[in-house]
Short mmCIF file of C-alpha atoms and ligand atoms in Angstrom, two decimals:
data_model
loop_
_atom_site.label_atom_id
_atom_site.label_comp_id
_atom_site.label_asym_id
_atom_site.label_seq_id
_atom_site.Cartn_x
_atom_site.Cartn_y
_atom_site.Cartn_z
CA MET A 206 24.20 6.90 11.67
CA PHE A 207 25.18 9.40 9.70
CA ARG A 208 24.10 12.87 11.39
CA LEU A 209 24.98 15.90 9.43
CA ASN A 210 25.52 18.01 12.78
CA GLN A 211 28.13 15.79 13.88
CA LEU A 212 29.76 15.61 10.65
CA ALA A 213 30.39 19.27 10.49
CA GLY A 214 33.82 19.94 9.52
CA GLN A 215 34.53 16.23 8.21
CA PHE A 216 32.68 16.95 5.04
CA LYS A 217 35.46 15.74 3.17
CA GLU A 218 34.94 11.82 4.26
CA VAL A 219 31.22 11.84 3.45
CA LYS A 220 30.70 9.78 0.36
CA PHE A 221 27.25 10.28 0.26
CA LEU A 222 24.13 10.32 2.49
CA ALA A 223 22.55 7.24 2.34
CA ASP A 224 19.48 6.84 4.11
CA PRO A 225 17.11 9.65 3.47
CA LEU A 226 15.29 9.56 6.76
CA GLU A 227 18.43 10.86 7.98
CA TYR A 228 18.42 14.02 5.88
CA LEU A 229 16.38 16.22 8.02
CA ARG A 230 16.71 14.15 11.21
CA LEU A 231 13.13 12.65 10.29
CA TYR A 232 14.12 9.89 12.49
CA ASP A 233 13.76 12.52 15.45
CA MET A 234 10.35 12.31 14.91
CA LEU A 235 9.83 8.91 15.34
CA GLU A 236 9.01 7.47 18.94
CA GLN A 237 11.52 4.73 20.00
CA ASP A 238 8.86 1.71 19.48
CA GLU A 239 8.31 3.06 15.97
CA LYS A 240 11.99 3.15 15.08
CA ASP A 241 12.49 -0.57 16.27
CA ILE A 242 9.60 -1.59 14.04
CA CYS A 243 11.37 0.32 11.45
CA PHE A 244 14.46 -1.20 12.19
CA ALA A 245 13.00 -4.59 12.64
CA VAL A 246 11.36 -4.55 9.27
CA ARG A 247 14.48 -3.06 7.12
CA LYS A 248 16.55 -6.00 8.76
CA PHE A 249 13.93 -8.52 7.55
CA ALA A 250 13.14 -6.69 3.93
CA GLN A 251 17.06 -6.45 3.47
CA GLU A 252 17.91 -9.79 4.53
CA LYS A 253 14.98 -12.01 3.53
CA ALA A 254 13.25 -10.37 0.96
CA ALA A 255 15.94 -8.35 -0.98
CA PRO A 256 18.02 -11.38 -2.09
CA THR A 257 14.78 -13.36 -3.76
CA ILE A 258 12.06 -10.98 -4.57
CA ASN A 259 12.76 -10.04 -8.27
CA LYS A 260 12.72 -14.01 -8.87
CA TYR A 261 9.32 -13.69 -7.78
CA VAL A 262 8.60 -10.08 -9.66
CA GLU A 263 9.87 -11.56 -12.80
CA ALA A 264 7.94 -14.43 -13.13
CA ALA A 265 5.11 -12.72 -11.33
CA GLU A 266 4.66 -15.31 -8.80
CA PHE A 267 3.30 -14.63 -5.54
CA PRO A 268 6.68 -14.95 -2.95
CA THR A 269 5.26 -18.16 -0.80
CA GLU A 270 9.18 -18.28 0.79
CA ILE A 271 9.32 -14.80 1.75
CA VAL A 272 5.90 -14.66 3.09
CA GLU A 273 6.19 -17.58 5.42
CA ALA A 274 9.54 -16.00 6.85
CA LEU A 275 7.39 -12.76 7.47
CA LYS A 276 5.23 -14.79 9.94
CA PRO A 277 7.23 -15.31 12.77
CA LEU A 278 7.77 -11.43 13.44
CA LYS A 279 4.05 -11.54 14.28
CA LEU A 280 4.44 -7.92 12.67
CA ILE A 281 0.15 -7.09 12.52
CA HIS A 282 0.17 -7.68 16.38
CA LYS A 283 2.93 -5.52 16.77
CA THR A 284 2.17 -2.66 13.68
CA ASN A 285 -1.02 -1.21 16.16
CA THR A 286 -0.66 2.69 14.91
CA TYR A 287 -0.60 4.49 11.22
CA VAL A 288 2.96 5.51 12.20
CA LYS A 289 4.11 1.80 12.99
CA THR A 290 2.26 0.24 10.15
CA GLY A 291 3.25 2.83 7.71
CA LEU A 292 6.91 2.36 8.88
CA ALA A 293 6.43 -1.43 7.95
CA TYR A 294 5.08 -0.19 4.29
CA LEU A 295 7.54 2.02 4.08
CA GLU A 296 10.60 -0.55 4.68
CA LEU A 297 8.86 -3.25 2.37
CA ALA A 298 8.26 -0.64 -0.17
CA LYS A 299 12.01 -0.17 -0.85
CA VAL A 300 12.45 -3.37 -1.57
CA ASP A 301 9.23 -4.20 -3.59
CA ALA A 302 6.15 -2.17 -3.40
CA GLY A 303 3.94 -5.28 -4.12
CA LEU A 304 5.29 -7.46 -1.06
CA SER A 305 4.05 -4.16 0.68
CA THR A 306 0.85 -3.84 -0.97
CA PHE A 307 0.06 -7.20 0.17
CA TYR A 308 1.03 -6.70 3.59
CA LEU A 309 -1.39 -3.58 3.07
CA LEU A 310 -3.60 -5.76 2.52
CA ILE A 311 -3.79 -8.40 5.14
CA SER A 312 -2.53 -5.80 8.01
CA SER A 313 -5.19 -3.18 7.15
CA LEU A 314 -7.75 -3.47 4.70
CA VAL A 315 -8.92 -6.62 5.47
CA PRO A 316 -8.58 -6.65 9.32
CA HIS A 317 -9.37 -3.52 9.90
CA SER A 318 -12.88 -4.02 7.96
CA ILE A 319 -13.71 -7.07 10.42
CA GLU A 320 -12.66 -5.39 13.71
CA THR A 321 -14.55 -2.29 12.57
CA PHE A 322 -17.55 -3.92 11.09
CA GLY A 323 -17.46 -7.49 12.15
CA SER A 324 -19.54 -9.08 15.17
CA GLU A 325 -17.79 -10.31 18.05
CA GLU A 326 -17.96 -14.31 16.65
CA GLN A 327 -16.30 -13.01 13.18
CA LYS A 328 -13.56 -11.59 15.31
CA GLN A 329 -13.25 -14.66 17.20
CA LYS A 330 -13.27 -16.83 14.50
CA TYR A 331 -10.77 -15.02 11.80
CA LEU A 332 -9.19 -12.05 13.37
CA THR A 333 -6.16 -13.65 15.30
CA ARG A 334 -5.59 -16.06 12.04
CA ILE A 335 -5.55 -13.19 9.94
CA LYS A 336 -2.97 -11.19 12.54
CA ASP A 337 -1.05 -14.94 12.83
CA MET A 338 -0.87 -14.68 8.88
CA ASP A 339 -2.62 -18.07 9.09
CA ILE A 340 -5.17 -16.86 6.70
CA LEU A 341 -4.64 -13.95 4.08
CA GLY A 342 -7.34 -12.27 2.59
CA GLY A 343 -8.44 -9.90 -0.11
CA TRP A 344 -10.70 -6.88 0.08
CA ALA A 345 -13.25 -6.58 -2.89
CA LEU A 346 -14.70 -4.00 -3.99
CA THR A 347 -14.04 -2.70 -7.41
CA GLU A 348 -15.81 -4.55 -10.16
CA LYS A 349 -15.47 -4.84 -14.18
CA GLU A 350 -17.94 -1.91 -14.92
CA TYR A 351 -17.07 0.05 -11.80
CA GLY A 352 -13.67 1.34 -10.20
CA SER A 353 -14.45 5.01 -9.23
CA ASP A 354 -17.64 4.85 -9.12
CA ALA A 355 -17.30 2.79 -6.41
CA SER A 356 -20.85 3.46 -5.15
CA SER A 357 -22.54 2.02 -8.03
CA ILE A 358 -21.36 -1.43 -8.04
CA GLN A 359 -23.75 -3.95 -8.96
CA THR A 360 -23.21 -7.20 -7.21
CA THR A 361 -25.72 -8.40 -4.95
CA VAL A 362 -26.85 -10.37 -2.02
CA LYS A 363 -30.51 -11.68 -2.23
CA LYS A 364 -32.10 -12.97 1.46
CA VAL A 365 -32.37 -16.67 1.51
CA GLN A 366 -33.28 -18.86 4.61
CA GLY A 367 -30.11 -18.62 6.82
CA GLY A 368 -28.23 -16.43 4.60
CA TYR A 369 -27.75 -14.74 1.27
CA LEU A 370 -26.88 -15.58 -2.02
CA LEU A 371 -24.13 -13.86 -3.59
CA ASN A 372 -23.98 -12.85 -7.41
CA GLY A 373 -21.94 -10.83 -9.66
CA ASN A 374 -17.88 -10.36 -10.05
CA LYS A 375 -15.32 -8.34 -8.22
CA ARG A 376 -12.08 -7.13 -10.14
CA TRP A 377 -8.16 -5.92 -9.62
CA ILE A 378 -8.70 -7.74 -6.04
CA GLY A 379 -5.14 -8.46 -4.60
CA ASN A 380 -4.79 -11.93 -2.45
CA GLY A 381 -8.14 -12.46 -4.58
CA ASN A 382 -7.13 -16.11 -5.10
CA LYS A 383 -6.16 -16.91 -1.16
CA ASP A 384 -8.17 -17.82 2.01
CA ILE A 385 -11.00 -14.96 2.67
CA LEU A 386 -12.60 -12.26 1.04
CA VAL A 387 -14.06 -9.06 2.53
CA VAL A 388 -17.07 -8.17 -0.07
CA TRP A 389 -18.94 -5.34 -0.44
CA ALA A 390 -22.35 -5.94 -2.30
CA ARG A 391 -25.85 -4.22 -3.10
CA ASN A 392 -28.36 -5.96 -0.60
CA ALA A 393 -31.31 -6.25 -2.95
CA GLU A 394 -33.67 -5.61 -0.23
CA ASN A 395 -32.59 -2.19 0.90
CA ASN A 396 -30.36 -1.35 -1.91
CA ASN A 397 -27.31 -0.62 0.74
CA ILE A 398 -23.80 -1.62 -0.16
CA GLU A 399 -23.14 -4.16 3.07
CA GLY A 400 -19.99 -6.60 3.61
CA PHE A 401 -19.93 -9.87 3.81
CA ILE A 402 -16.86 -12.37 5.14
CA VAL A 403 -16.78 -14.74 2.17
CA GLU A 404 -14.40 -17.82 2.13
CA ASN A 405 -12.76 -18.77 -1.10
CA LYS A 406 -13.32 -22.25 -0.74
CA TRP A 407 -17.13 -21.94 -0.80
CA ALA A 408 -18.98 -23.20 -3.88
CA GLY A 409 -19.28 -20.71 -6.38
CA VAL A 410 -16.92 -18.37 -5.89
CA HIS A 411 -14.05 -18.46 -8.86
CA ALA A 412 -11.01 -15.98 -8.28
CA GLU A 413 -8.55 -16.37 -11.49
CA PRO A 414 -5.26 -13.96 -11.18
CA ILE A 415 -4.87 -10.90 -13.88
CA LYS A 416 -2.43 -12.34 -15.88
CA HIS A 417 0.08 -9.52 -18.13
CA LYS A 418 0.40 -7.06 -15.14
CA LEU A 419 3.60 -5.18 -15.45
CA ALA A 420 3.10 -3.42 -12.21
CA LEU A 421 2.95 -4.95 -8.43
CA ARG A 422 3.98 -8.40 -10.30
CA ILE A 423 4.28 -10.49 -7.23
CA VAL A 424 0.32 -9.39 -5.73
CA GLN A 425 -2.27 -11.69 -7.03
CA ASN A 426 -4.94 -9.28 -8.38
CA CYS A 427 -7.93 -11.33 -9.36
CA GLN A 428 -11.16 -11.32 -11.34
CA ILE A 429 -13.78 -13.00 -9.16
CA THR A 430 -16.57 -14.41 -10.04
CA PHE A 431 -19.90 -14.97 -7.42
CA LYS A 432 -22.54 -17.39 -9.06
CA ASP A 433 -25.26 -18.14 -6.00
CA VAL A 434 -22.72 -18.44 -3.30
CA PHE A 435 -24.55 -19.32 -0.41
CA VAL A 436 -22.99 -16.68 2.62
CA PRO A 437 -24.78 -17.75 5.87
CA ASP A 438 -26.41 -15.01 7.93
CA GLU A 439 -23.28 -14.99 10.54
CA ASN A 440 -21.00 -13.63 7.66
CA ARG A 441 -22.89 -10.37 7.07
CA MET A 442 -20.81 -7.71 8.86
CA PRO A 443 -23.45 -6.32 11.08
CA LYS A 444 -21.72 -2.76 11.60
CA ALA A 445 -21.42 -2.00 7.71
CA LYS A 446 -24.65 -0.20 7.63
CA ASP A 447 -24.10 1.61 3.98
CA PHE A 448 -21.51 2.84 1.61
CA GLN A 449 -20.50 5.43 3.76
CA ASN A 450 -20.41 3.74 6.84
CA GLY A 451 -18.86 0.49 5.84
CA VAL A 452 -16.71 1.18 2.30
CA THR A 453 -15.65 4.66 2.87
CA GLN A 454 -14.88 4.41 6.31
CA ALA A 455 -11.97 1.59 5.48
CA LEU A 456 -10.95 3.31 2.61
CA GLN A 457 -10.39 6.27 4.95
CA HIS A 458 -8.43 3.99 7.27
CA SER A 459 -6.24 2.22 4.51
CA ARG A 460 -5.52 5.17 2.39
CA VAL A 461 -3.44 6.77 5.14
CA GLY A 462 -1.54 3.74 4.40
CA VAL A 463 -1.06 4.15 0.45
CA PRO A 464 1.17 6.98 0.96
CA TRP A 465 3.68 5.28 3.35
CA ILE A 466 3.99 2.83 0.34
CA ALA A 467 4.49 5.78 -1.81
CA LEU A 468 7.32 7.05 0.61
CA GLY A 469 8.95 3.47 0.36
CA ILE A 470 9.07 3.68 -3.15
CA GLN A 471 11.13 7.19 -3.03
CA ALA A 472 13.59 6.02 -0.44
CA GLY A 473 14.24 2.91 -2.42
CA VAL A 474 14.64 4.95 -5.67
CA TYR A 475 17.09 7.22 -3.45
CA GLU A 476 19.28 4.71 -2.09
CA ASN A 477 19.44 2.85 -5.39
CA VAL A 478 20.14 5.98 -7.30
CA VAL A 479 22.95 7.20 -4.83
CA LYS A 480 24.76 3.85 -4.89
CA PHE A 481 24.56 3.74 -8.65
CA THR A 482 25.97 7.37 -9.18
CA THR A 483 28.73 7.32 -6.82
CA ARG A 484 29.90 4.04 -8.49
CA ARG A 485 29.34 5.16 -12.21
CA LYS A 486 32.12 6.92 -13.96
CA GLN A 487 31.93 8.92 -17.32
CA PHE A 488 34.37 11.18 -18.51
CA GLY A 489 36.52 10.31 -15.73
CA LYS A 490 34.29 11.53 -13.43
CA HIS A 491 31.55 9.89 -10.84
CA VAL A 492 28.26 10.89 -12.59
CA ALA A 493 26.87 12.21 -9.11
CA GLY A 494 29.42 15.04 -9.60
CA PHE A 495 27.92 16.21 -12.43
CA GLN A 496 25.60 19.56 -11.69
CA LEU A 497 22.53 18.28 -13.47
CA GLN A 498 22.62 14.72 -11.57
CA GLN A 499 23.36 16.78 -8.24
CA GLU A 500 19.74 18.93 -8.79
CA ARG A 501 17.87 15.71 -9.81
CA LEU A 502 19.06 13.86 -6.67
CA ALA A 503 18.46 17.07 -4.41
CA ARG A 504 14.75 16.61 -5.75
CA ILE A 505 14.25 13.29 -5.28
CA LEU A 506 15.73 13.84 -1.43
CA THR A 507 13.45 17.20 -0.62
CA THR A 508 10.66 15.36 -2.25
CA PHE A 509 11.06 12.83 0.20
CA GLN A 510 11.54 14.81 2.67
CA ALA A 511 8.38 17.08 2.35
CA SER A 512 6.31 13.76 1.34
CA PHE A 513 7.39 12.22 4.82
CA LEU A 514 6.35 15.24 6.43
CA MET A 515 2.85 15.19 5.10
CA VAL A 516 2.49 11.63 5.79
CA ILE A 517 3.74 11.74 9.21
CA GLN A 518 1.19 14.26 10.05
CA VAL A 519 -1.32 13.35 8.55
CA SER A 520 -0.79 9.85 10.10
CA ARG A 521 -0.94 11.26 13.86
CA LEU A 522 -3.90 13.20 12.99
CA ALA A 523 -5.68 9.80 12.11
CA GLN A 524 -4.28 8.40 15.23
CA GLU A 525 -6.22 11.17 17.28
CA LYS A 526 -9.10 10.80 14.72
CA LYS A 527 -8.28 14.08 13.65
CA ALA A 528 -7.86 13.82 10.20
CA THR A 529 -10.62 14.18 7.53
CA LEU A 530 -11.60 12.54 4.72
CA GLY A 531 -10.45 15.21 2.17
CA GLN A 532 -6.72 15.62 4.17
CA ILE A 533 -6.22 11.91 3.38
CA ALA A 534 -7.23 11.88 0.30
CA ALA A 535 -4.98 15.03 -0.48
CA VAL A 536 -2.30 13.57 1.07
CA LYS A 537 -2.55 10.43 -0.77
CA ALA A 538 -2.77 11.87 -4.17
CA TRP A 539 0.21 14.50 -3.78
CA VAL A 540 2.72 11.73 -2.51
CA THR A 541 1.94 9.63 -5.01
CA ASP A 542 2.01 11.93 -7.90
CA LYS A 543 5.58 13.06 -6.39
CA THR A 544 6.33 9.50 -6.37
CA ARG A 545 5.91 9.00 -10.07
CA GLU A 546 8.49 12.09 -10.70
CA VAL A 547 10.85 10.43 -8.60
CA ALA A 548 10.85 7.34 -10.17
CA ARG A 549 11.47 9.00 -13.04
CA LEU A 550 14.22 10.92 -12.25
CA GLY A 551 15.74 7.81 -10.99
CA ARG A 552 15.35 5.91 -13.39
CA GLU A 553 16.92 8.79 -15.91
CA MET A 554 19.81 9.19 -13.61
CA MET A 555 21.16 5.59 -14.14
CA GLY A 556 21.06 5.85 -17.76
CA GLY A 557 20.40 2.68 -19.34
CA ASP A 558 21.21 0.25 -16.24
CA GLY A 559 18.06 2.32 -14.93
CA ILE A 560 15.82 -0.34 -16.82
CA LEU A 561 17.27 -3.21 -15.02
CA ILE A 562 15.15 -4.47 -12.17
CA GLU A 563 18.37 -4.97 -9.85
CA ASN A 564 18.47 -1.35 -10.07
CA TYR A 565 14.89 -0.56 -8.58
CA CYS A 566 13.68 2.42 -10.28
CA ILE A 567 12.24 0.67 -13.47
CA LYS A 568 10.00 -1.25 -11.04
CA ALA A 569 9.80 1.44 -8.98
CA LEU A 570 8.26 3.32 -12.17
CA THR A 571 5.31 1.05 -12.96
CA ASP A 572 4.70 0.25 -9.07
CA ALA A 573 4.18 4.14 -8.70
CA GLU A 574 1.67 3.77 -11.61
CA VAL A 575 -0.70 1.69 -9.48
CA VAL A 576 -0.09 3.45 -6.25
CA TYR A 577 -1.21 6.63 -7.73
CA THR A 578 -4.27 4.69 -9.09
CA TYR A 579 -5.57 2.06 -6.81
CA GLU A 580 -7.36 3.29 -3.07
CA GLY A 581 -8.93 6.06 -5.39
CA SER A 582 -7.26 7.48 -8.23
CA TYR A 583 -5.39 10.61 -8.07
CA ASP A 584 -8.34 12.63 -9.62
CA ILE A 585 -10.54 10.85 -7.55
CA ASN A 586 -8.70 11.94 -4.31
CA SER A 587 -8.33 15.19 -5.78
CA LEU A 588 -12.01 15.74 -6.02
CA ILE A 589 -12.45 14.26 -2.46
CA ALA A 590 -10.38 17.10 -1.16
CA GLY A 591 -11.64 19.64 -3.39
CA ARG A 592 -15.10 18.49 -2.16
CA GLU A 593 -14.01 19.45 1.27
CA ILE A 594 -12.26 22.58 0.51
CA THR A 595 -15.21 24.23 -1.56
CA GLY A 596 -18.41 22.67 -0.13
CA LEU A 597 -19.07 21.45 -3.83
CA SER A 598 -18.89 17.90 -5.23
CA ALA A 599 -17.52 17.91 -8.44
CA PHE A 600 -18.14 14.10 -8.51
CA LYS A 601 -21.23 13.00 -7.19
C1 FAD B 822 -3.05 -2.99 -9.14
C2 FAD B 822 -4.57 -2.84 -8.77
C3 FAD B 822 -4.85 -3.20 -7.64
C4 FAD B 822 -5.66 -2.72 -7.13
N1 FAD B 822 -6.37 -3.65 -6.31
C5 FAD B 822 -7.87 -3.71 -5.50
C6 FAD B 822 -8.18 -4.27 -4.41
O1 FAD B 822 -7.33 -5.25 -4.15
N2 FAD B 822 -9.51 -4.00 -4.31
C7 FAD B 822 -10.53 -3.55 -4.67
O2 FAD B 822 -11.66 -3.43 -4.41
N3 FAD B 822 -9.85 -2.68 -5.70
C8 FAD B 822 -8.17 -2.64 -6.40
N4 FAD B 822 -8.05 -2.19 -7.34
C9 FAD B 822 -8.73 -1.01 -8.12
C10 FAD B 822 -8.68 -0.05 -8.05
O3 FAD B 822 -8.91 0.82 -6.80
C11 FAD B 822 -9.24 1.00 -9.28
O4 FAD B 822 -8.36 0.71 -10.41
C12 FAD B 822 -9.30 2.52 -9.27
O5 FAD B 822 -10.44 2.81 -7.98
C13 FAD B 822 -9.69 3.29 -10.16
O6 FAD B 822 -10.84 2.45 -11.09
P1 FAD B 822 -10.85 1.84 -12.54
O7 FAD B 822 -9.20 1.29 -12.91
O8 FAD B 822 -11.80 1.58 -12.64
O9 FAD B 822 -10.81 3.33 -13.24
P2 FAD B 822 -11.75 4.08 -14.04
O10 FAD B 822 -12.92 4.74 -12.89
O11 FAD B 822 -12.33 3.51 -15.13
O12 FAD B 822 -10.99 5.42 -14.23
C14 FAD B 822 -10.38 5.49 -15.39
C15 FAD B 822 -10.08 7.28 -15.60
O13 FAD B 822 -11.11 8.39 -15.31
C16 FAD B 822 -10.65 8.98 -13.97
N5 FAD B 822 -11.92 9.36 -13.73
C17 FAD B 822 -12.88 8.35 -13.22
N6 FAD B 822 -14.15 9.41 -12.97
C18 FAD B 822 -13.83 10.44 -12.87
C19 FAD B 822 -13.99 12.18 -12.22
N7 FAD B 822 -15.74 11.76 -11.95
N8 FAD B 822 -13.55 12.73 -12.73
C20 FAD B 822 -12.63 13.03 -13.14
N9 FAD B 822 -11.88 11.60 -13.70
C21 FAD B 822 -12.21 10.74 -13.36
C22 FAD B 822 -9.97 8.30 -13.41
O14 FAD B 822 -9.08 9.02 -12.25
C23 FAD B 822 -9.25 7.46 -14.38
O15 FAD B 822 -8.06 8.44 -14.69
C24 FAD B 822 -6.70 -2.26 -7.89
C25 FAD B 822 -6.33 -1.94 -9.29
C26 FAD B 822 -5.22 -2.30 -9.47
C27 FAD B 822 -4.55 -1.78 -10.99
#
């Protein structure tokens, strides 16, 4: 592998730095088992996902064949820390941020909610199958009329004999048309937002993928309606008591992962741009040799280094349960914002070819928009950080 110090004196032979993690020796910050995950997922992503993913992206189709190939890796069982899961997100996002987002849902939001708030019976019934990827799930909070203002959601459950009747809608739910959903709904009895495990096959659940979506194309984001869905008592997650001790906690966990997806987009842009600009010639020279291009390339690479350092630090803190809601929100906001800039610079560096899907950057540009917005928009995450810094809430 490329090491700057090992190559001192041999720089003439170095064509380009291919791997952005090599630059500030970021691999040195990883334990061996973390590197093992990183390289295993990289191998999978490059060999099994990269060759066909864009066919699914263009068709906005779920890549069943790639997801089936991911199953034998038993990755969800192995990625048991923030850094390990994060590295998996990074490597998948380098190929496609949609694939990485799909994996975030099935490895973090859904199983973590059941693990944290579910009963022993719920864990027995669902968790192993989720981690084996035998069942796929979505995490349903957002509604048509309530996005950022998520604590005002209006989907409700009403107590009936043996369970609850669920009514309402959910919007943008990734994997919303698969096997199960973790649904957040207002309990009409106490007005608290509580969590329920809902099976898609139950009567009254209707999920329709949202069409005409030009980002994260392979993720099946659904508009879901619930009409008098009977949810048995045993599918209410007993430890999700209210919004704070349910939704907020789940998002705090998952938001540590989102900037790893953003890091993957940045790395994907960097790697593709380096390949492109060291190949493409204009005015008889490689375009990578022009000063303006080098400034952009340096900006992309240093942004990745800074982003990585923030993300790994907040992930390590979260692992030790020392990261605050505000710190996690601030890192998510900053890194995803910088990722938009990186994607734009990368696209620009490729000229017209920058809009071709095979060159990654245009996909990065649109996908970065969603990563910047989901799990709390940039604005909301900045306000969460601001509230923590000042003690004053600017939104609720
Ligand atoms: C592709 C995609 C996938 C998603 N996946 C899921 C999923 O799986 N599950 C799920 O539950 N949700 C999901 N979401 C929903 C996502 O979390 C919301 O889109 C996000 O929280 C923003 O809500 P909104 O889109 O309704 O925007 P709005 O809340 O309507 O906001 C519109 C604009 O106003 C700004 N704004 C709102 N309130 C304030 C304020 N107080 N101060 C300053 N600015 C403000 C926002 O930042 C934004 O710029 C997904 C969304 C997308 C696009």
